[in-house]
mmCIF file of C-alpha atoms and ligand atoms in Angstrom:
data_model
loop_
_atom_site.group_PDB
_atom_site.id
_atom_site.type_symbol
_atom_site.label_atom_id
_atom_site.label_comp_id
_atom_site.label_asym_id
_atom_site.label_seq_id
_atom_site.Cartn_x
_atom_site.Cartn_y
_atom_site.Cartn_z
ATOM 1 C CA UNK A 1 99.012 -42.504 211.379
ATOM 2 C CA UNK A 2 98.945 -43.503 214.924
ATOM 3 C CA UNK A 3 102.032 -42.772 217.146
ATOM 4 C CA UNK A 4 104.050 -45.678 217.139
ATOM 5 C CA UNK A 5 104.810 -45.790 220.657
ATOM 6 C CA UNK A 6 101.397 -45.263 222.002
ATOM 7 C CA UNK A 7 100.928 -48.389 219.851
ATOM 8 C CA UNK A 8 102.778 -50.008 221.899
ATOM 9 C CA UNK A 9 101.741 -48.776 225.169
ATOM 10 C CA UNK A 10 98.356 -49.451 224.096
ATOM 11 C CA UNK A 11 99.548 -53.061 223.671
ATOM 12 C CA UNK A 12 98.621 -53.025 220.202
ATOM 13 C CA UNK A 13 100.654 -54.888 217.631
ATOM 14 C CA UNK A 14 102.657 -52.317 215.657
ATOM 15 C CA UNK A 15 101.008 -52.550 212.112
ATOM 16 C CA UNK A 16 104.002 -53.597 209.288
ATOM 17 C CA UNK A 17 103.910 -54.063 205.836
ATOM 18 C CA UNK A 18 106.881 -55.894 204.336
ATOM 19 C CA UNK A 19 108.209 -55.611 200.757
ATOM 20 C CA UNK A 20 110.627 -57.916 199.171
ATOM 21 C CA UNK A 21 112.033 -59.445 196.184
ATOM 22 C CA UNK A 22 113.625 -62.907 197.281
ATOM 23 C CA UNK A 23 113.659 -65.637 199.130
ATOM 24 C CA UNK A 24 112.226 -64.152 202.301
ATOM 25 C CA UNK A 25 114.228 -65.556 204.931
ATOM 26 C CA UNK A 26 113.895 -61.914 206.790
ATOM 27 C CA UNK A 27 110.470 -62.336 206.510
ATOM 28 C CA UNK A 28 110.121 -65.532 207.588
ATOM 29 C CA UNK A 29 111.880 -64.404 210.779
ATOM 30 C CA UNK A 30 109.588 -61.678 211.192
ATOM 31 C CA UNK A 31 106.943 -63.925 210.481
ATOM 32 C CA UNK A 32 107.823 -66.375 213.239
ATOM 33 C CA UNK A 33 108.610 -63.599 216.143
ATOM 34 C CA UNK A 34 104.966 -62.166 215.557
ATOM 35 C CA UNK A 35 103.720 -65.995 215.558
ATOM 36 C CA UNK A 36 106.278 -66.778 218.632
ATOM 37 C CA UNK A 37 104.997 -63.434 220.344
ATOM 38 C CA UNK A 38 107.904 -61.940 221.189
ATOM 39 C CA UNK A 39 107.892 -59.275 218.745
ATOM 40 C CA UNK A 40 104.806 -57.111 219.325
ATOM 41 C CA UNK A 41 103.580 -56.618 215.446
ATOM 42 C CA UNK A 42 101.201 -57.667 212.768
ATOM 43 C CA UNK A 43 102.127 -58.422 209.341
ATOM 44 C CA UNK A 44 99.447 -56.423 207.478
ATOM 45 C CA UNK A 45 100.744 -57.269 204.247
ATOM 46 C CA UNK A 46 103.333 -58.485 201.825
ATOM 47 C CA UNK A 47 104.273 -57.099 198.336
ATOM 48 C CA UNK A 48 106.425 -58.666 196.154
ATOM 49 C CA UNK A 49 107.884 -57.296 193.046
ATOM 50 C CA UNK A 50 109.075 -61.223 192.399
ATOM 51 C CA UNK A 51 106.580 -63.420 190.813
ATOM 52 C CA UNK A 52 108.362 -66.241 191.912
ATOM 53 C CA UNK A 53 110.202 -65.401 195.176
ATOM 54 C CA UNK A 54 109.764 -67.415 197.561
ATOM 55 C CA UNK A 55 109.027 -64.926 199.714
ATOM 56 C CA UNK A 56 105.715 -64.993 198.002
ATOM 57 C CA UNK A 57 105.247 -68.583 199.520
ATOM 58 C CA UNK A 58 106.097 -68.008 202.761
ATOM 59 C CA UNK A 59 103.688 -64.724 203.132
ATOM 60 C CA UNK A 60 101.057 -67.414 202.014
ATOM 61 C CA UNK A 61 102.053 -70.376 204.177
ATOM 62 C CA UNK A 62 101.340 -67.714 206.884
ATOM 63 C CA UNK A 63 98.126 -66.925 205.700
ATOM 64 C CA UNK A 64 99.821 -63.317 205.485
ATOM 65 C CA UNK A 65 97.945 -61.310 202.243
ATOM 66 C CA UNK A 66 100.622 -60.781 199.689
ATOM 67 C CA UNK A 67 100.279 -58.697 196.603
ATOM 68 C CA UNK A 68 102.070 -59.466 193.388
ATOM 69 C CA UNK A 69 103.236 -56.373 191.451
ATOM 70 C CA UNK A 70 105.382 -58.109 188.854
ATOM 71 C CA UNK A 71 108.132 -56.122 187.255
ATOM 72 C CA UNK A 72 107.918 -58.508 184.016
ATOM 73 C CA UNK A 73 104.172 -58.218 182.753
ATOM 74 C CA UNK A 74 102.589 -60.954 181.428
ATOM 75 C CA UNK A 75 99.364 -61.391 178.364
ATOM 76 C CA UNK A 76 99.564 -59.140 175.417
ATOM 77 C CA UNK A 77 102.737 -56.941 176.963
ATOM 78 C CA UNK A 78 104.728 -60.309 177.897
ATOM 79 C CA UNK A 79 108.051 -59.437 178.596
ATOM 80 C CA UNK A 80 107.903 -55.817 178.989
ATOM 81 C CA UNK A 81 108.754 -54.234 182.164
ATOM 82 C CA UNK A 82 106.301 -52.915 184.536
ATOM 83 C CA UNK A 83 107.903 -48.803 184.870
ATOM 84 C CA UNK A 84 108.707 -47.843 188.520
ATOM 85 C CA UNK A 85 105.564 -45.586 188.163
ATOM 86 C CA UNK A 86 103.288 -48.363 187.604
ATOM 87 C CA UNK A 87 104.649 -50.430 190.323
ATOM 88 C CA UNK A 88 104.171 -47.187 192.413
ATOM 89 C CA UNK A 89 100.567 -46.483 191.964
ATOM 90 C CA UNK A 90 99.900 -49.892 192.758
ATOM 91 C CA UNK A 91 101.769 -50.369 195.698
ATOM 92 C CA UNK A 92 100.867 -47.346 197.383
ATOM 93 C CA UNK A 93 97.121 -48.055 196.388
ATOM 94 C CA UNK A 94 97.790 -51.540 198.303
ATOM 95 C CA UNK A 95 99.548 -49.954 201.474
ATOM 96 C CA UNK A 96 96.974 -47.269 202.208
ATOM 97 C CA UNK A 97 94.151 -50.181 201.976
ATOM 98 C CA UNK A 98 96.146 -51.890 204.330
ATOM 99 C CA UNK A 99 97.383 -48.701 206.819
ATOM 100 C CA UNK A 100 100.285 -49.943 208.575
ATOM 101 C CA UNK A 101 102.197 -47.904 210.823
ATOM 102 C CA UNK A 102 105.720 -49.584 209.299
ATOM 103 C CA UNK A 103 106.931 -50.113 205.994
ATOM 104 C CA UNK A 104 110.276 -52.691 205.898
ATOM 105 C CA UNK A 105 111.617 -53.187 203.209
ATOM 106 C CA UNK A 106 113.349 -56.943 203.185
ATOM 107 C CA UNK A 107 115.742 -57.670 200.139
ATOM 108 C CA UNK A 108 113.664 -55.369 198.169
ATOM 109 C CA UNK A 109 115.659 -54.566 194.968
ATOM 110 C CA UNK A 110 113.400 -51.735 193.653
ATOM 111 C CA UNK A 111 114.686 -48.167 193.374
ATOM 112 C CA UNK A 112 111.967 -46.113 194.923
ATOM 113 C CA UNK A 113 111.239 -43.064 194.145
ATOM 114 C CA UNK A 114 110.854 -40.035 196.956
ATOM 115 C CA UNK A 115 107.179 -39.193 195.727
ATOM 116 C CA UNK A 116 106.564 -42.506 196.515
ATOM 117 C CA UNK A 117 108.630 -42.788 199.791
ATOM 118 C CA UNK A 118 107.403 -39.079 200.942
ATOM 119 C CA UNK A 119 103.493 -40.322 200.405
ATOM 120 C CA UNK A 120 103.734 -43.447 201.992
ATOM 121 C CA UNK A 121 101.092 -43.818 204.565
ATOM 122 C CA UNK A 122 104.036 -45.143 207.054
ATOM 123 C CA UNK A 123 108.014 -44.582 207.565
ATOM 124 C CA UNK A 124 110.040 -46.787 205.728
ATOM 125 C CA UNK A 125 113.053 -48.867 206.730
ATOM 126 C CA UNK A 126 115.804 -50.485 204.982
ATOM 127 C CA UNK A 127 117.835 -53.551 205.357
ATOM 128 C CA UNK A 128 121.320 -53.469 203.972
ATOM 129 C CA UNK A 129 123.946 -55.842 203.719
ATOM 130 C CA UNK A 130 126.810 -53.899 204.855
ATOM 131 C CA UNK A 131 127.885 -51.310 207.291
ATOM 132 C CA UNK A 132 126.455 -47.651 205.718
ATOM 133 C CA UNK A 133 127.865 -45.552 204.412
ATOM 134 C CA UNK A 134 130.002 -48.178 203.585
ATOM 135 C CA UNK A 135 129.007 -49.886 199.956
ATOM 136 C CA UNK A 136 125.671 -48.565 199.073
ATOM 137 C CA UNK A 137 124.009 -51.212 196.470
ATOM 138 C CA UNK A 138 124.661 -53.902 195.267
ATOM 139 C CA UNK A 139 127.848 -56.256 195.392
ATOM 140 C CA UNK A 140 128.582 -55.442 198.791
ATOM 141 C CA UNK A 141 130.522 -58.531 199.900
ATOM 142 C CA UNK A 142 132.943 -58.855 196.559
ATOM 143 C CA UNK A 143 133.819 -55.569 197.107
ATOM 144 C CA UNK A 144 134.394 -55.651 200.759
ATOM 145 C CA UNK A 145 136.540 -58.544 200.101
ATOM 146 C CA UNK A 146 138.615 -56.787 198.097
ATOM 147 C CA UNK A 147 139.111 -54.061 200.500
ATOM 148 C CA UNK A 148 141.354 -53.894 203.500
ATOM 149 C CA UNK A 149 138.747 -53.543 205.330
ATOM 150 C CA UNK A 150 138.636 -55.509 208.616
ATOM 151 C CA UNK A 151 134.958 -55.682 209.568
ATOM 152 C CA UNK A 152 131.847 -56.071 207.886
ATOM 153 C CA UNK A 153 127.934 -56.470 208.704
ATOM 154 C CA UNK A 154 124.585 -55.068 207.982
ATOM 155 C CA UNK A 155 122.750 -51.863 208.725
ATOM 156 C CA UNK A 156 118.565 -51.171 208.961
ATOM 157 C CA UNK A 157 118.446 -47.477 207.923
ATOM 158 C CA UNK A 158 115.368 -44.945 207.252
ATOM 159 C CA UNK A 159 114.484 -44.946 203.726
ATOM 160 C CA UNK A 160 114.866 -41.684 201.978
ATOM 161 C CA UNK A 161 114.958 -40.596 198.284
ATOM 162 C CA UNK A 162 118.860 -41.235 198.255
ATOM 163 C CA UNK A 163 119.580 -44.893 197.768
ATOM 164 C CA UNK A 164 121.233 -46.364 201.248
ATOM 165 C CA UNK A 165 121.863 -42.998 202.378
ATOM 166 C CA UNK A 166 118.906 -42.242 205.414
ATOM 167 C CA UNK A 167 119.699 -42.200 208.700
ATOM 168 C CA UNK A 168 121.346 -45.259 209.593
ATOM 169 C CA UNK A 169 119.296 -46.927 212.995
ATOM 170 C CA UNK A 170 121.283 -50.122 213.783
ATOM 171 C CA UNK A 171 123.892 -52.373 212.781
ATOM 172 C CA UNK A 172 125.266 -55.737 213.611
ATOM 173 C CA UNK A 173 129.129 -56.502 212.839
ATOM 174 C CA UNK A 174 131.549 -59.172 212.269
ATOM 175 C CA UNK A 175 135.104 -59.787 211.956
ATOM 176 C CA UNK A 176 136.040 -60.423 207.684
ATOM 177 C CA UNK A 177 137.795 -63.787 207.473
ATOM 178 C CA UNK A 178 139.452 -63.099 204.189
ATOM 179 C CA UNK A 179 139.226 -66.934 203.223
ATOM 180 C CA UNK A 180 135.445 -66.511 202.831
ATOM 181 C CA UNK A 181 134.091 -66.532 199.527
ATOM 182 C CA UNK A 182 131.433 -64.166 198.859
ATOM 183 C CA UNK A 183 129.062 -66.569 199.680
ATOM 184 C CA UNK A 184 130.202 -67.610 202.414
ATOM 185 C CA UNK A 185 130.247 -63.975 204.128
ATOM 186 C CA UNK A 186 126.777 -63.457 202.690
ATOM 187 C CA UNK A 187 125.733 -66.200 204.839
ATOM 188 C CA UNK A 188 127.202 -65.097 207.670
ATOM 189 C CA UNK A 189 125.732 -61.685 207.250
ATOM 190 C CA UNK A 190 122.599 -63.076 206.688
ATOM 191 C CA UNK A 191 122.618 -64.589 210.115
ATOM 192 C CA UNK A 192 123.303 -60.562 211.589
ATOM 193 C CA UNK A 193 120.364 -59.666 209.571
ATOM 194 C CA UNK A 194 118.537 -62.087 211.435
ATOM 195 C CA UNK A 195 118.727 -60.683 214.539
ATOM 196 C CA UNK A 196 119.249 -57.222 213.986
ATOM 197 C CA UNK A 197 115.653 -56.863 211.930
ATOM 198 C CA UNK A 198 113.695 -58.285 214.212
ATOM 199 C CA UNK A 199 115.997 -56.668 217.451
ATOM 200 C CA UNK A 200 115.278 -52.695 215.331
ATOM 201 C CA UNK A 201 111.151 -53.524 215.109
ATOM 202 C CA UNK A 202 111.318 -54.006 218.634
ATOM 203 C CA UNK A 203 113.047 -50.620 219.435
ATOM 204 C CA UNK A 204 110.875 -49.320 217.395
ATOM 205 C CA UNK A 205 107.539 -50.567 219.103
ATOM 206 C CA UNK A 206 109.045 -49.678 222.186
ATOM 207 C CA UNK A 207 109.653 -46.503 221.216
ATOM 208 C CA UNK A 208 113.386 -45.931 221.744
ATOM 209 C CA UNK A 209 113.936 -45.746 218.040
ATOM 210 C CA UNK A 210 111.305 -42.811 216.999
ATOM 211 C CA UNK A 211 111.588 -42.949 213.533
ATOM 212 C CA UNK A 212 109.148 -39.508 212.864
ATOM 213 C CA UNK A 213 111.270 -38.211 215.355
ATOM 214 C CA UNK A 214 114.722 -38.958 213.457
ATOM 215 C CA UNK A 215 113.063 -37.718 210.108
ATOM 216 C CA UNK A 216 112.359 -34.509 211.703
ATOM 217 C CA UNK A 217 115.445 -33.965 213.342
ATOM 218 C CA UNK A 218 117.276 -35.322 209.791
ATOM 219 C CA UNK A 219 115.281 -32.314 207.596
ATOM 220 C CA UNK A 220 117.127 -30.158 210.017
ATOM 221 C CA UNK A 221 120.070 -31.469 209.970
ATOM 222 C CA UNK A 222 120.453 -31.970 213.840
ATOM 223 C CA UNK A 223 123.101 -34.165 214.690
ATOM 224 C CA UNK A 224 121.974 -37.472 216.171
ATOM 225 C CA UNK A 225 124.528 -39.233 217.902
ATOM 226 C CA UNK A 226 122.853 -42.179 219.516
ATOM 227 C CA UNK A 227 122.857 -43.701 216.581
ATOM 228 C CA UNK A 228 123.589 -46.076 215.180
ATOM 229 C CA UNK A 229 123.185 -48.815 217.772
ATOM 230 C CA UNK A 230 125.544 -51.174 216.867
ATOM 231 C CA UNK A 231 125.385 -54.864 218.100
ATOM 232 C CA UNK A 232 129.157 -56.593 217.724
ATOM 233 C CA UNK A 233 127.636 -60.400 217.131
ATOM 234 C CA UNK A 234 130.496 -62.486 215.678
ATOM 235 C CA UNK A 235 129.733 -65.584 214.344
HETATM 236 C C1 GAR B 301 119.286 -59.604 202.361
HETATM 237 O O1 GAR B 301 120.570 -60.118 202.516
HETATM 238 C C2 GAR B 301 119.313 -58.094 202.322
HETATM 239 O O2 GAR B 301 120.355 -57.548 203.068
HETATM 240 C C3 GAR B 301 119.505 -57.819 200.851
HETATM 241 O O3 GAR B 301 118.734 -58.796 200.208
HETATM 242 C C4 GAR B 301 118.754 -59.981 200.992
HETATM 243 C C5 GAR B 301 117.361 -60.567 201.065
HETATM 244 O O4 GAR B 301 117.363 -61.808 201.683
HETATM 245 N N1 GAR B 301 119.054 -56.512 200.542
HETATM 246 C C6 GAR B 301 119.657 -55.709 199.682
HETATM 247 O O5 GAR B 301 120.653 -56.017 199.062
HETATM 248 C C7 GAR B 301 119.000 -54.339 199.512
HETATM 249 N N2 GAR B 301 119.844 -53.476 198.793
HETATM 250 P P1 GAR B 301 116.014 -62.535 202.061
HETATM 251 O O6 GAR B 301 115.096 -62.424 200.835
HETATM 252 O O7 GAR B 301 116.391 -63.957 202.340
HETATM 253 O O8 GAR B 301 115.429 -61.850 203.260
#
């Protein structure tokens, strides 16, 4: 795998494969910085574990090759569910074929497992909708409603074989407004997630955020404390 910031200094677009599950509006973000030019990457590759997520659509509206790895089969086994395994072997077939130096993961509601994660031909990141360690999966805005908590946002982290639990790169923040519905505070979390994505692949092809560095450093336990970079971005 090539060195992600010689990548960059090589003015090559960092190589990123993106996996998701929904209605892609991270991607399509991603999708438009790489076609604006102000994020330095190339979408290799999508894979969806969503037939119908419109995430799917938007990877193809972008010309953007996007793999289908169902999780509900269809023919003779309709109905029965495609075992983590399966969707495994498939994917990781699909991501060495494509070689990109980035795996995000964008509203990707798999569990992965860490054979999979550890042989994946790139690091892995992780958007989360809240502030880690704060509310690892799912739910994360009904139960930070009910909580006195104060603040609220979204984290990228490094994916590792404990769900939500990697190193956690950035975060963006806002102020709870109690009033909000959970909906409503998705939405406005969704607009951190926004920026914060995009704002995390470009520390990364700049090479401020080193993610084989942090790995490294992690398996030794070293404590890191640049990070996270936190971005306060009330809205
Ligand atoms: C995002 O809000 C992301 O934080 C969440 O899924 C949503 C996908 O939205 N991810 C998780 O909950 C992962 N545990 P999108 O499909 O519109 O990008």
């Amino acid at each position: 795998m090539p060195n992600m910031s010689d990548s960059y200094q090589d003015s090559k677009p960092l190589k990123v494969a993106v996996l998701v599950s929904g209605s892609g509006s991270n991607l399509q973000v991603l999708i438009d910085a790489m076609k604006a030019g102000s994020l330095p990457i190339e979408i290799v590759g999508v894979i969806s574990n969503v037939k119908e997520a419109y995430a799917v659509t938007r990877a193809e509206q972008a010309d953007i090759p996007v793999t289908v790895l169902s999780h509900i089969t269809e023919g003779e086994n309709a109905g029965k569910r495609m075992g983590i395994k399966t969707f495994e072997r498939h994917a990781t077939a699909q991501l060495n074929s494509w070689q990109p130096d980035l795996i995000v993961l964008a509203g990707f509601m798999r569990v992965l497992s860490a054979d999979f994660i550890d042989g994946a031909p790139a690091p892995m990141i992780n958007l989360h909708p809240s502030l880690l360690p704060k509310y690892k999966g799912l739910d994360t805005h009904e139960r930070v409603l009910a909580s006195d908590d104060t603040h609220h946002g979204c984290s990228v982290h490094v994916v590792t074989a404990e769900l939500d639990a990697g190193q956690v790169l950035t975060q963006a923040l806002l102020a709870i407004d109690k009033q909000n519905s959970p909906e409503q505070l998705q939405k406005r979390v969704q607009k951190l997630e926004h920026k914060i994505l995009p704002w995390t692949i470009l520390l990364i092809t700049k090479g401020v955020l080193d993610i084989e560095a942090i790995n490294a450093q992690q398996q030794s336990s070293e404590y890191l404390p640049a990070l996270p970079l936190q971005l306060w971005l009330d809205n």
